[in-house]
Amino acid sequence: MTRLDVTVVGLHYAPEHSGNAPYTTGLARHLATEDMDVTAVVGYPHYPEWHLHPDYLRRRRVEVDHGVTVRRQRHLVPAEPTALTRVVMESTFAVKTAWQLMRRRADVVVAVSPVLLSLLPAVLLRRAGGYRLGVWVQDLYGAALAETGLGGVCSPAPPPGWRSRS
Protein backbone atom coordinates (compact mmCIF):
# COMPACT_ATOMS: atom_id res chain seq x y z
CA MET A 1 0.00 0.00 0.00
CA THR A 2 1.36 3.44 -0.91
CA ARG A 3 1.64 6.22 1.62
CA LEU A 4 -0.85 9.03 1.43
CA ASP A 5 0.74 12.36 0.46
CA VAL A 6 -0.91 15.15 2.46
CA THR A 7 -0.30 18.89 2.19
CA VAL A 8 -1.48 21.09 5.03
CA VAL A 9 -1.82 24.77 4.10
CA GLY A 10 -2.01 27.38 6.83
CA LEU A 11 -0.30 30.66 7.59
CA HIS A 12 0.41 29.82 11.22
CA TYR A 13 2.64 26.97 12.50
CA ALA A 14 5.10 26.29 15.33
CA PRO A 15 7.02 27.96 16.87
CA GLU A 16 4.01 30.26 17.06
CA HIS A 17 2.26 29.33 20.28
CA SER A 18 -1.11 31.05 19.98
CA GLY A 19 -3.93 31.46 17.52
CA ASN A 20 -4.46 28.40 15.35
CA ALA A 21 -0.75 27.51 15.09
CA PRO A 22 -0.88 24.82 17.81
CA TYR A 23 -3.82 23.13 16.06
CA THR A 24 -2.32 23.26 12.57
CA THR A 25 1.02 22.02 13.91
CA GLY A 26 -0.68 19.27 15.90
CA LEU A 27 -2.65 18.08 12.88
CA ALA A 28 0.42 17.94 10.63
CA ARG A 29 2.51 16.13 13.25
CA HIS A 30 -0.28 13.64 13.96
CA LEU A 31 -0.73 12.80 10.29
CA ALA A 32 3.02 12.20 10.03
CA THR A 33 2.79 9.66 12.89
CA GLU A 34 0.04 7.87 10.95
CA ASP A 35 2.50 6.87 8.22
CA MET A 36 1.62 9.67 5.83
CA ASP A 37 4.00 11.89 3.87
CA VAL A 38 3.09 15.32 5.21
CA THR A 39 4.15 18.70 3.90
CA ALA A 40 3.05 21.89 5.64
CA VAL A 41 2.97 25.01 3.47
CA VAL A 42 3.07 27.77 6.07
CA GLY A 43 4.19 31.31 6.71
CA TYR A 44 7.05 32.67 8.72
CA PRO A 45 6.32 32.84 12.47
CA HIS A 46 5.15 36.30 13.49
CA TYR A 47 2.01 36.01 15.61
CA PRO A 48 0.91 37.43 18.05
CA GLU A 49 3.88 39.83 18.24
CA TRP A 50 3.47 41.06 14.63
CA HIS A 51 7.18 40.79 13.87
CA LEU A 52 9.26 37.88 12.65
CA HIS A 53 10.32 35.35 15.26
CA PRO A 54 14.05 35.96 15.97
CA ASP A 55 15.06 32.51 14.66
CA TYR A 56 13.48 33.32 11.29
CA LEU A 57 15.04 36.68 10.43
CA ARG A 58 17.10 34.90 7.78
CA ARG A 59 15.33 32.97 5.07
CA ARG A 60 14.65 29.38 6.00
CA ARG A 61 12.50 27.83 3.32
CA VAL A 62 12.45 24.14 4.23
CA GLU A 63 12.78 22.40 7.58
CA VAL A 64 11.65 19.09 9.09
CA ASP A 65 9.46 19.14 12.18
CA HIS A 66 8.55 15.80 13.79
CA GLY A 67 8.40 14.09 10.40
CA VAL A 68 6.63 16.98 8.66
CA THR A 69 8.37 18.75 5.77
CA VAL A 70 7.72 22.41 6.50
CA ARG A 71 7.89 24.77 3.52
CA ARG A 72 7.94 28.34 4.80
CA GLN A 73 6.58 31.04 2.50
CA ARG A 74 7.96 34.54 3.05
CA HIS A 75 5.23 37.17 3.35
CA LEU A 76 4.65 40.68 4.56
CA VAL A 77 4.37 41.00 8.34
CA PRO A 78 2.60 44.26 9.07
CA ALA A 79 3.80 46.14 12.13
CA GLU A 80 0.32 47.61 12.31
CA PRO A 81 -2.29 44.95 11.42
CA THR A 82 -4.93 47.01 9.65
CA ALA A 83 -7.51 45.54 7.31
CA LEU A 84 -5.46 46.57 4.27
CA THR A 85 -2.10 45.29 5.55
CA ARG A 86 -3.67 41.97 6.55
CA VAL A 87 -5.18 41.58 3.07
CA VAL A 88 -1.75 42.26 1.54
CA MET A 89 -0.11 39.74 3.90
CA GLU A 90 -2.72 37.07 3.18
CA SER A 91 -2.63 37.75 -0.57
CA THR A 92 1.14 37.36 -0.64
CA PHE A 93 0.85 34.07 1.23
CA ALA A 94 -1.95 32.89 -1.09
CA VAL A 95 0.12 33.53 -4.24
CA LYS A 96 3.09 31.64 -2.80
CA THR A 97 0.79 28.84 -1.67
CA ALA A 98 -0.56 28.52 -5.21
CA TRP A 99 3.00 28.16 -6.50
CA GLN A 100 3.69 25.39 -3.97
CA LEU A 101 0.47 23.56 -4.85
CA MET A 102 1.35 23.69 -8.57
CA ARG A 103 4.90 22.41 -7.97
CA ARG A 104 4.16 19.34 -5.88
CA ARG A 105 1.74 16.49 -6.00
CA ALA A 106 -0.58 15.68 -3.12
CA ASP A 107 -3.34 13.14 -2.66
CA VAL A 108 -5.06 15.38 -0.11
CA VAL A 109 -4.77 19.09 0.70
CA VAL A 110 -6.06 20.36 4.04
CA ALA A 111 -6.50 24.14 3.97
CA VAL A 112 -6.73 25.79 7.38
CA SER A 113 -8.74 28.97 7.85
CA PRO A 114 -7.98 31.54 8.85
CA VAL A 115 -6.24 32.63 6.60
CA LEU A 116 -9.25 32.72 4.31
CA LEU A 117 -7.34 33.84 1.21
CA SER A 118 -5.09 30.74 1.37
CA LEU A 119 -8.19 28.66 0.65
CA LEU A 120 -8.54 30.28 -2.76
CA PRO A 121 -5.57 28.61 -4.50
CA ALA A 122 -6.37 25.27 -2.85
CA VAL A 123 -9.94 25.42 -4.18
CA LEU A 124 -9.04 26.77 -7.64
CA LEU A 125 -6.20 24.29 -8.23
CA ARG A 126 -8.03 21.21 -6.89
CA ARG A 127 -9.07 19.77 -10.24
CA ALA A 128 -5.78 20.54 -11.99
CA GLY A 129 -3.85 19.15 -9.02
CA GLY A 130 -6.02 16.05 -8.80
CA TYR A 131 -6.20 16.14 -5.00
CA ARG A 132 -9.04 15.85 -2.54
CA LEU A 133 -9.57 19.01 -0.52
CA GLY A 134 -10.49 19.41 3.11
CA VAL A 135 -11.14 22.81 4.64
CA TRP A 136 -10.67 23.16 8.39
CA VAL A 137 -12.33 26.35 9.67
CA GLN A 138 -10.84 27.22 13.05
CA ASP A 139 -12.00 30.81 13.39
CA LEU A 140 -14.38 33.17 11.69
CA TYR A 141 -12.13 36.24 11.83
CA GLY A 142 -13.54 37.69 15.04
CA ALA A 143 -10.10 38.36 16.56
CA ALA A 144 -8.73 39.63 13.25
CA LEU A 145 -11.55 42.14 12.96
CA ALA A 146 -11.00 43.28 16.52
CA GLU A 147 -7.26 43.77 15.87
CA THR A 148 -7.98 45.99 12.87
CA GLY A 149 -10.63 48.01 14.66
CA LEU A 150 -13.31 46.98 12.17
CA GLY A 151 -15.32 44.82 14.56
CA GLY A 152 -15.30 42.73 17.66
CA VAL A 153 -15.00 39.15 18.77
CA CYS A 154 -18.59 38.94 19.96
CA SER A 155 -21.19 36.82 18.23
CA PRO A 156 -23.78 38.71 16.23
CA ALA A 157 -27.11 39.38 17.93
CA PRO A 158 -29.81 36.80 17.20
CA PRO A 159 -32.37 37.79 14.60
CA PRO A 160 -35.57 39.52 15.80
CA GLY A 161 -38.09 37.05 17.15
CA TRP A 162 -35.48 34.35 17.81
CA ARG A 163 -36.07 32.34 20.99
CA SER A 164 -33.86 29.77 22.64
CA ARG A 165 -35.40 26.33 23.10
CA SER A 166 -33.40 25.64 26.26
Coordinates of N, CA, C and O in Angstrom, one line a residue:
M1 N 0.8 -1.2 0.0 CA 0.0 0.0 0.0 C 0.9 1.2 0.0 O 1.8 1.3 0.7
T2 N 0.6 2.2 -0.8 CA 1.4 3.4 -0.9 C 0.9 4.4 0.2 O -0.2 4.4 0.6
R3 N 1.9 5.2 0.6 CA 1.6 6.2 1.6 C 0.8 7.4 1.0 O 1.1 7.8 -0.1
L4 N -0.1 7.9 1.8 CA -0.9 9.0 1.4 C 0.0 10.3 1.5 O 0.7 10.5 2.5
D5 N 0.0 11.1 0.5 CA 0.7 12.4 0.5 C -0.2 13.5 0.8 O -1.2 13.8 0.0
V6 N 0.0 14.1 2.0 CA -0.9 15.2 2.5 C -0.2 16.5 2.5 O 0.9 16.5 3.0
T7 N -0.8 17.5 2.0 CA -0.3 18.9 2.2 C -1.2 19.7 3.1 O -2.4 19.7 2.8
V8 N -0.7 20.2 4.1 CA -1.5 21.1 5.0 C -1.1 22.5 4.7 O 0.1 22.9 4.7
V9 N -2.1 23.4 4.4 CA -1.8 24.8 4.1 C -2.4 25.6 5.2 O -3.6 25.5 5.5
G10 N -1.5 26.5 5.8 CA -2.0 27.4 6.8 C -0.9 28.4 7.1 O 0.3 28.0 7.2
L11 N -1.3 29.6 7.4 CA -0.3 30.7 7.6 C 0.5 30.4 8.9 O 1.7 30.7 9.0
H12 N -0.2 29.9 9.9 CA 0.4 29.8 11.2 C 0.8 28.4 11.6 O 0.1 27.4 11.4
Y13 N 2.1 28.3 12.1 CA 2.6 27.0 12.5 C 3.7 27.2 13.6 O 4.2 28.3 13.7
A14 N 4.0 26.2 14.3 CA 5.1 26.3 15.3 C 6.3 26.9 14.7 O 6.6 26.7 13.5
P15 N 7.0 27.8 15.4 CA 7.0 28.0 16.9 C 6.0 28.9 17.4 O 6.0 29.3 18.6
E16 N 5.1 29.4 16.5 CA 4.0 30.3 17.1 C 3.2 29.4 18.1 O 3.0 28.2 17.9
H17 N 2.9 30.1 19.2 CA 2.3 29.3 20.3 C 0.8 29.8 20.6 O 0.2 29.3 21.5
S18 N 0.3 30.6 19.7 CA -1.1 31.1 20.0 C -1.9 31.1 18.7 O -1.3 30.7 17.6
G19 N -3.1 31.5 18.7 CA -3.9 31.5 17.5 C -4.2 30.0 17.1 O -4.3 29.1 17.9
N20 N -4.2 29.8 15.8 CA -4.5 28.4 15.4 C -3.2 27.6 15.1 O -3.2 26.5 14.7
A21 N -2.0 28.2 15.3 CA -0.7 27.5 15.1 C -0.6 26.2 15.8 O -0.2 25.2 15.2
P22 N -1.0 26.1 17.1 CA -0.9 24.8 17.8 C -1.8 23.7 17.2 O -1.4 22.6 17.1
Y23 N -2.9 24.1 16.7 CA -3.8 23.1 16.1 C -3.3 22.7 14.7 O -3.3 21.5 14.4
T24 N -2.9 23.6 13.9 CA -2.3 23.3 12.6 C -1.1 22.4 12.7 O -0.9 21.4 12.0
T25 N -0.2 22.8 13.6 CA 1.0 22.0 13.9 C 0.7 20.6 14.4 O 1.2 19.6 14.0
G26 N -0.3 20.6 15.3 CA -0.7 19.3 15.9 C -1.3 18.3 14.8 O -1.0 17.1 14.8
L27 N -2.1 18.9 14.0 CA -2.7 18.1 12.9 C -1.6 17.5 12.0 O -1.5 16.3 11.7
A28 N -0.6 18.4 11.5 CA 0.4 17.9 10.6 C 1.3 16.9 11.3 O 1.6 15.8 10.7
R29 N 1.7 17.1 12.5 CA 2.5 16.1 13.3 C 1.8 14.8 13.4 O 2.4 13.7 13.3
H30 N 0.5 14.9 13.8 CA -0.3 13.6 14.0 C -0.4 12.8 12.7 O -0.2 11.6 12.7
L31 N -0.6 13.5 11.6 CA -0.7 12.8 10.3 C 0.6 12.1 10.0 O 0.6 11.0 9.4
A32 N 1.7 12.8 10.3 CA 3.0 12.2 10.0 C 3.2 10.9 10.9 O 3.9 10.0 10.4
T33 N 2.7 10.9 12.1 CA 2.8 9.7 12.9 C 1.9 8.5 12.4 O 2.1 7.4 12.8
E34 N 1.0 8.9 11.5 CA 0.0 7.9 11.0 C 0.5 7.3 9.6 O -0.2 6.9 8.8
D35 N 1.9 7.4 9.4 CA 2.5 6.9 8.2 C 2.1 7.6 6.9 O 1.8 6.9 5.9
M36 N 1.9 8.9 7.0 CA 1.6 9.7 5.8 C 2.8 10.6 5.5 O 3.5 11.0 6.4
D37 N 3.0 10.9 4.3 CA 4.0 11.9 3.9 C 3.3 13.3 4.0 O 2.4 13.5 3.2
V38 N 3.8 14.1 4.9 CA 3.1 15.3 5.2 C 4.0 16.5 4.9 O 5.2 16.5 5.4
T39 N 3.5 17.4 4.2 CA 4.1 18.7 3.9 C 3.2 19.8 4.4 O 2.0 19.8 4.1
A40 N 3.8 20.7 5.2 CA 3.0 21.9 5.6 C 3.5 23.1 4.9 O 4.7 23.4 4.9
V41 N 2.7 23.8 4.2 CA 3.0 25.0 3.5 C 2.5 26.1 4.4 O 1.3 26.3 4.6
V42 N 3.4 26.8 5.0 CA 3.1 27.8 6.1 C 3.9 29.1 5.9 O 4.8 29.1 5.1
G43 N 3.5 30.0 6.7 CA 4.2 31.3 6.7 C 5.3 31.3 7.7 O 5.6 30.3 8.4
Y44 N 6.0 32.5 7.7 CA 7.1 32.7 8.7 C 6.4 33.0 10.1 O 5.4 33.8 10.1
P45 N 6.9 32.5 11.2 CA 6.3 32.8 12.5 C 6.4 34.3 12.8 O 7.5 34.9 12.7
H46 N 5.2 34.9 13.2 CA 5.1 36.3 13.5 C 4.1 36.6 14.5 O 4.0 37.8 15.0
Y47 N 3.2 35.7 14.8 CA 2.0 36.0 15.6 C 2.1 35.5 17.0 O 2.7 34.4 17.2
P48 N 1.7 36.2 18.0 CA 0.9 37.4 18.0 C 1.7 38.7 18.1 O 1.1 39.8 18.3
E49 N 3.0 38.6 18.1 CA 3.9 39.8 18.2 C 3.9 40.8 17.0 O 4.2 41.9 17.2
W50 N 3.5 40.3 15.9 CA 3.5 41.1 14.6 C 4.9 41.5 14.2 O 5.1 42.6 13.7
H51 N 5.9 40.6 14.5 CA 7.2 40.8 13.9 C 7.8 39.4 13.8 O 7.3 38.5 14.5
L52 N 8.7 39.2 12.9 CA 9.3 37.9 12.7 C 9.9 37.3 13.9 O 10.6 38.1 14.6
H53 N 9.7 36.1 14.1 CA 10.3 35.4 15.3 C 11.8 35.5 15.1 O 12.3 35.3 13.9
P54 N 12.6 35.7 16.1 CA 14.0 36.0 16.0 C 14.8 34.9 15.2 O 15.8 35.1 14.5
D55 N 14.4 33.6 15.4 CA 15.1 32.5 14.7 C 14.8 32.5 13.2 O 15.4 31.7 12.4
Y56 N 13.9 33.3 12.7 CA 13.5 33.3 11.3 C 13.8 34.6 10.6 O 13.2 34.9 9.5
L57 N 14.7 35.4 11.1 CA 15.0 36.7 10.4 C 15.7 36.4 9.1 O 15.6 37.1 8.1
R58 N 16.5 35.3 9.1 CA 17.1 34.9 7.8 C 16.1 33.9 7.1 O 15.4 33.2 7.8
R59 N 16.2 33.9 5.8 CA 15.3 33.0 5.1 C 15.6 31.5 5.5 O 16.8 31.1 5.5
R60 N 14.6 30.8 5.7 CA 14.6 29.4 6.0 C 13.4 28.7 5.3 O 12.4 28.7 5.9
R61 N 13.6 28.3 4.1 CA 12.5 27.8 3.3 C 12.0 26.4 3.7 O 10.8 26.2 3.7
V62 N 12.9 25.5 4.0 CA 12.4 24.1 4.2 C 13.1 23.6 5.5 O 14.3 23.8 5.7
E63 N 12.3 23.0 6.4 CA 12.8 22.4 7.6 C 12.0 21.1 7.8 O 10.9 20.9 7.2
V64 N 12.4 20.3 8.7 CA 11.7 19.1 9.1 C 11.3 19.2 10.6 O 12.1 19.5 11.4
D65 N 10.0 19.0 10.8 CA 9.5 19.1 12.2 C 8.7 17.9 12.5 O 7.6 17.7 12.0
H66 N 9.2 17.0 13.4 CA 8.6 15.8 13.8 C 8.0 15.0 12.6 O 6.9 14.5 12.6
G67 N 8.8 14.9 11.6 CA 8.4 14.1 10.4 C 7.6 14.9 9.4 O 7.3 14.3 8.3
V68 N 7.4 16.1 9.6 CA 6.6 17.0 8.7 C 7.6 17.8 7.9 O 8.5 18.5 8.5
T69 N 7.6 17.8 6.6 CA 8.4 18.7 5.8 C 7.7 20.1 5.8 O 6.5 20.2 5.3
V70 N 8.3 21.1 6.3 CA 7.7 22.4 6.5 C 8.3 23.3 5.4 O 9.5 23.5 5.4
R71 N 7.5 23.9 4.6 CA 7.9 24.8 3.5 C 7.4 26.2 3.9 O 6.2 26.5 3.7
R72 N 8.3 27.0 4.4 CA 7.9 28.3 4.8 C 7.9 29.3 3.6 O 8.7 29.3 2.7
Q73 N 6.8 30.1 3.6 CA 6.6 31.0 2.5 C 6.7 32.4 3.1 O 6.0 32.8 4.0
R74 N 7.7 33.2 2.6 CA 8.0 34.5 3.1 C 6.8 35.4 2.7 O 6.3 35.4 1.6
H75 N 6.4 36.3 3.6 CA 5.2 37.2 3.3 C 5.4 38.4 4.2 O 6.2 38.5 5.1
L76 N 4.7 39.4 3.8 CA 4.7 40.7 4.6 C 4.2 40.4 6.0 O 3.3 39.6 6.2
V77 N 4.8 41.0 7.0 CA 4.4 41.0 8.3 C 4.1 42.4 8.7 O 5.1 43.2 9.0
P78 N 2.9 42.9 8.8 CA 2.6 44.3 9.1 C 2.9 44.6 10.5 O 2.4 43.9 11.4
A79 N 3.6 45.7 10.8 CA 3.8 46.1 12.1 C 2.5 46.6 12.7 O 2.3 46.5 13.9
E80 N 1.6 47.1 11.9 CA 0.3 47.6 12.3 C -0.7 46.8 11.5 O -0.9 47.1 10.3
P81 N -1.4 45.8 12.2 CA -2.3 44.9 11.4 C -3.6 45.6 11.1 O -4.6 45.4 11.9
T82 N -3.7 46.4 10.1 CA -4.9 47.0 9.6 C -5.6 46.1 8.7 O -5.0 45.1 8.2
A83 N -6.8 46.4 8.3 CA -7.5 45.5 7.3 C -6.7 45.4 6.0 O -6.5 44.3 5.5
L84 N -6.2 46.6 5.5 CA -5.5 46.6 4.3 C -4.2 45.8 4.4 O -3.8 45.0 3.5
T85 N -3.4 46.0 5.4 CA -2.1 45.3 5.5 C -2.3 43.8 5.7 O -1.5 43.0 5.3
R86 N -3.4 43.4 6.4 CA -3.7 42.0 6.6 C -4.0 41.4 5.2 O -3.6 40.2 4.9
V87 N -4.8 42.1 4.4 CA -5.2 41.6 3.1 C -3.9 41.4 2.2 O -3.8 40.4 1.5
V88 N -3.0 42.4 2.3 CA -1.8 42.3 1.5 C -0.9 41.1 2.0 O -0.4 40.3 1.2
M89 N -0.8 40.9 3.3 CA -0.1 39.7 3.9 C -0.7 38.4 3.4 O 0.0 37.5 3.0
E90 N -2.0 38.3 3.6 CA -2.7 37.1 3.2 C -2.7 36.8 1.7 O -2.5 35.7 1.2
S91 N -2.7 37.9 0.9 CA -2.6 37.7 -0.6 C -1.3 37.2 -1.0 O -1.1 36.4 -1.8
T92 N -0.2 37.8 -0.4 CA 1.1 37.4 -0.6 C 1.3 35.9 -0.3 O 1.8 35.1 -1.1
F93 N 0.8 35.5 0.8 CA 0.9 34.1 1.2 C 0.1 33.2 0.3 O 0.5 32.1 -0.1
A94 N -1.1 33.7 -0.2 CA -2.0 32.9 -1.1 C -1.3 32.6 -2.4 O -1.3 31.5 -3.0
V95 N -0.6 33.7 -3.0 CA 0.1 33.5 -4.2 C 1.2 32.5 -4.1 O 1.4 31.6 -4.9
K96 N 2.0 32.6 -3.0 CA 3.1 31.6 -2.8 C 2.6 30.2 -2.5 O 3.2 29.2 -2.9
T97 N 1.4 30.1 -1.9 CA 0.8 28.8 -1.7 C 0.4 28.2 -3.0 O 0.6 27.0 -3.2
A98 N -0.2 29.0 -3.9 CA -0.6 28.5 -5.2 C 0.7 27.9 -5.9 O 0.6 26.9 -6.5
W99 N 1.8 28.6 -5.9 CA 3.0 28.2 -6.5 C 3.4 26.8 -5.9 O 3.8 25.9 -6.6
Q100 N 3.3 26.7 -4.6 CA 3.7 25.4 -4.0 C 2.7 24.3 -4.4 O 3.2 23.1 -4.6
L101 N 1.4 24.6 -4.5 CA 0.5 23.6 -4.9 C 0.6 23.1 -6.3 O 0.4 22.0 -6.7
M102 N 1.1 24.0 -7.2 CA 1.4 23.7 -8.6 C 2.6 22.9 -8.7 O 2.7 22.1 -9.6
R103 N 3.6 23.1 -7.8 CA 4.9 22.4 -8.0 C 4.9 21.0 -7.4 O 5.8 20.2 -7.8
R104 N 4.1 20.7 -6.5 CA 4.2 19.3 -5.9 C 2.8 18.6 -6.0 O 1.8 19.2 -6.2
R105 N 2.9 17.3 -5.9 CA 1.7 16.5 -6.0 C 1.3 16.1 -4.6 O 2.1 15.7 -3.8
A106 N 0.0 16.1 -4.4 CA -0.6 15.7 -3.1 C -1.8 14.9 -3.4 O -2.5 15.1 -4.4
D107 N -2.1 13.9 -2.6 CA -3.3 13.1 -2.7 C -4.5 13.9 -2.0 O -5.6 13.9 -2.4
V108 N -4.1 14.6 -0.9 CA -5.1 15.4 -0.1 C -4.4 16.7 0.3 O -3.2 16.7 0.7
V109 N -5.2 17.8 0.2 CA -4.8 19.1 0.7 C -5.8 19.5 1.8 O -7.0 19.4 1.6
V110 N -5.2 19.8 3.0 CA -6.1 20.4 4.0 C -5.7 21.8 4.2 O -4.6 22.2 4.5
A111 N -6.7 22.7 3.9 CA -6.5 24.1 4.0 C -7.1 24.6 5.3 O -8.3 24.4 5.6
V112 N -6.3 25.3 6.1 CA -6.7 25.8 7.4 C -7.1 27.3 7.3 O -6.4 28.1 6.8
S113 N -8.3 27.6 7.8 CA -8.7 29.0 7.8 C -9.0 29.4 9.3 O -9.6 28.6 10.0
P114 N -8.6 30.6 9.7 CA -8.0 31.5 8.9 C -6.6 31.1 8.5 O -6.0 30.4 9.3
V115 N -6.1 31.5 7.5 CA -6.2 32.6 6.6 C -7.2 32.2 5.4 O -6.9 31.3 4.7
L116 N -8.2 33.0 5.3 CA -9.3 32.7 4.3 C -8.7 32.8 2.9 O -9.1 31.9 2.1
L117 N -7.8 33.7 2.6 CA -7.3 33.8 1.2 C -6.5 32.6 0.8 O -6.3 32.4 -0.4
S118 N -5.9 31.9 1.8 CA -5.1 30.7 1.4 C -6.0 29.6 0.9 O -5.5 28.6 0.3
L119 N -7.3 29.7 1.2 CA -8.2 28.7 0.6 C -8.4 28.8 -0.9 O -8.6 27.8 -1.5
L120 N -8.3 30.0 -1.3 CA -8.5 30.3 -2.8 C -7.7 29.4 -3.7 O -8.2 28.7 -4.6
P121 N -6.4 29.4 -3.6 CA -5.6 28.6 -4.5 C -5.9 27.1 -4.3 O -5.9 26.4 -5.3
A122 N -6.1 26.7 -3.1 CA -6.4 25.3 -2.8 C -7.7 24.9 -3.6 O -7.7 23.8 -4.2
V123 N -8.7 25.7 -3.5 CA -9.9 25.4 -4.2 C -9.8 25.5 -5.7 O -10.2 24.6 -6.4
L124 N -9.2 26.6 -6.2 CA -9.0 26.8 -7.6 C -8.2 25.7 -8.3 O -8.4 25.4 -9.5
L125 N -7.1 25.2 -7.6 CA -6.2 24.3 -8.2 C -6.6 22.8 -8.0 O -5.8 21.9 -8.4
R126 N -7.7 22.6 -7.3 CA -8.0 21.2 -6.9 C -8.2 20.3 -8.1 O -7.6 19.2 -8.1
R127 N -8.9 20.7 -9.1 CA -9.1 19.8 -10.2 C -7.8 19.6 -11.0 O -7.4 18.5 -11.3
A128 N -7.0 20.6 -11.3 CA -5.8 20.5 -12.0 C -4.8 19.7 -11.2 O -4.0 18.9 -11.8
G129 N -4.8 19.9 -9.9 CA -3.8 19.2 -9.0 C -4.3 17.7 -8.7 O -3.5 16.9 -8.3
G130 N -5.5 17.4 -9.0 CA -6.0 16.1 -8.8 C -6.1 15.6 -7.3 O -6.0 14.4 -7.1
Y131 N -6.2 16.5 -6.4 CA -6.2 16.1 -5.0 C -7.6 16.3 -4.4 O -8.4 17.1 -4.9
R132 N -7.8 15.6 -3.3 CA -9.0 15.8 -2.5 C -8.7 17.0 -1.6 O -7.6 17.2 -1.2
L133 N -9.8 17.8 -1.3 CA -9.6 19.0 -0.5 C -10.4 19.0 0.7 O -11.6 18.7 0.7
G134 N -9.8 19.2 1.9 CA -10.5 19.4 3.1 C -10.2 20.8 3.6 O -9.1 21.3 3.5
V135 N -11.3 21.5 4.1 CA -11.1 22.8 4.6 C -11.5 22.7 6.1 O -12.5 22.2 6.5
W136 N -10.5 23.2 6.9 CA -10.7 23.2 8.4 C -10.8 24.6 8.9 O -9.8 25.3 8.9
V137 N -12.0 25.0 9.2 CA -12.3 26.3 9.7 C -12.1 26.4 11.2 O -12.8 25.7 11.9
Q138 N -11.2 27.1 11.6 CA -10.8 27.2 13.0 C -11.3 28.5 13.7 O -11.3 28.6 14.9
D139 N -11.6 29.5 12.9 CA -12.0 30.8 13.4 C -12.7 31.5 12.3 O -12.5 31.3 11.1
L140 N -13.6 32.4 12.7 CA -14.4 33.2 11.7 C -14.0 34.6 11.7 O -14.8 35.5 11.4
Y141 N -12.7 34.9 12.0 CA -12.1 36.2 11.8 C -12.6 37.2 12.9 O -12.3 38.4 12.8
G142 N -13.1 36.8 14.0 CA -13.5 37.7 15.0 C -12.4 38.4 15.6 O -12.4 39.7 15.7
A143 N -11.3 37.7 16.0 CA -10.1 38.4 16.6 C -9.4 39.3 15.5 O -8.9 40.3 15.9
A144 N -9.4 38.8 14.3 CA -8.7 39.6 13.2 C -9.5 40.9 13.1 O -8.9 42.0 12.9
L145 N -10.8 40.9 13.1 CA -11.6 42.1 13.0 C -11.3 43.1 14.2 O -11.2 44.3 14.0
A146 N -11.2 42.5 15.3 CA -11.0 43.3 16.5 C -9.6 43.9 16.4 O -9.5 45.1 16.8
E147 N -8.6 43.2 16.0 CA -7.3 43.8 15.9 C -7.2 44.9 14.9 O -6.4 45.9 15.1
T148 N -8.0 44.9 13.9 CA -8.0 46.0 12.9 C -8.9 47.2 13.2 O -8.9 48.2 12.6
G149 N -9.7 47.0 14.3 CA -10.6 48.0 14.7 C -11.9 48.0 13.9 O -12.7 48.9 14.0
L150 N -12.1 47.0 13.0 CA -13.3 47.0 12.2 C -14.5 46.3 12.8 O -15.6 46.3 12.3
G151 N -14.2 45.6 13.9 CA -15.3 44.8 14.6 C -14.8 44.2 15.8 O -13.7 44.5 16.3
G152 N -15.6 43.4 16.4 CA -15.3 42.7 17.7 C -15.3 41.2 17.6 O -15.5 40.7 16.5
V153 N -15.0 40.6 18.7 CA -15.0 39.2 18.8 C -16.3 38.6 19.2 O -16.5 37.4 19.4
C154 N -17.3 39.4 19.5 CA -18.6 38.9 20.0 C -19.4 38.3 18.8 O -19.3 38.7 17.7
S155 N -20.3 37.4 19.2 CA -21.2 36.8 18.2 C -22.2 37.9 17.8 O -22.6 38.7 18.7
P156 N -22.7 37.8 16.6 CA -23.8 38.7 16.2 C -25.0 38.5 17.1 O -25.3 37.4 17.6
A157 N -25.9 39.5 17.2 CA -27.1 39.4 17.9 C -28.0 38.4 17.2 O -28.0 38.4 15.9
P158 N -28.9 37.7 17.9 CA -29.8 36.8 17.2 C -30.8 37.6 16.4 O -31.1 38.8 16.8
P159 N -31.4 37.1 15.4 CA -32.4 37.8 14.6 C -33.6 38.1 15.4 O -33.9 37.4 16.4
P160 N -34.4 39.2 15.1 CA -35.6 39.5 15.8 C -36.5 38.3 15.8 O -36.7 37.6 14.9
G161 N -37.1 38.1 17.0 CA -38.1 37.0 17.2 C -37.5 35.7 17.5 O -38.2 34.7 17.7
W162 N -36.1 35.6 17.5 CA -35.5 34.4 17.8 C -35.6 34.0 19.3 O -35.5 34.9 20.1
R163 N -36.0 32.8 19.6 CA -36.1 32.3 21.0 C -35.3 31.1 21.2 O -35.3 30.2 20.3
S164 N -34.6 31.0 22.3 CA -33.9 29.8 22.6 C -34.8 28.7 23.1 O -35.8 29.0 23.7
R165 N -34.5 27.4 22.7 CA -35.4 26.3 23.1 C -34.9 25.7 24.4 O -35.4 24.7 24.8
S166 N -33.9 26.3 25.0 CA -33.4 25.6 26.3 C -34.1 26.1 27.5 O -34.9 27.1 27.5

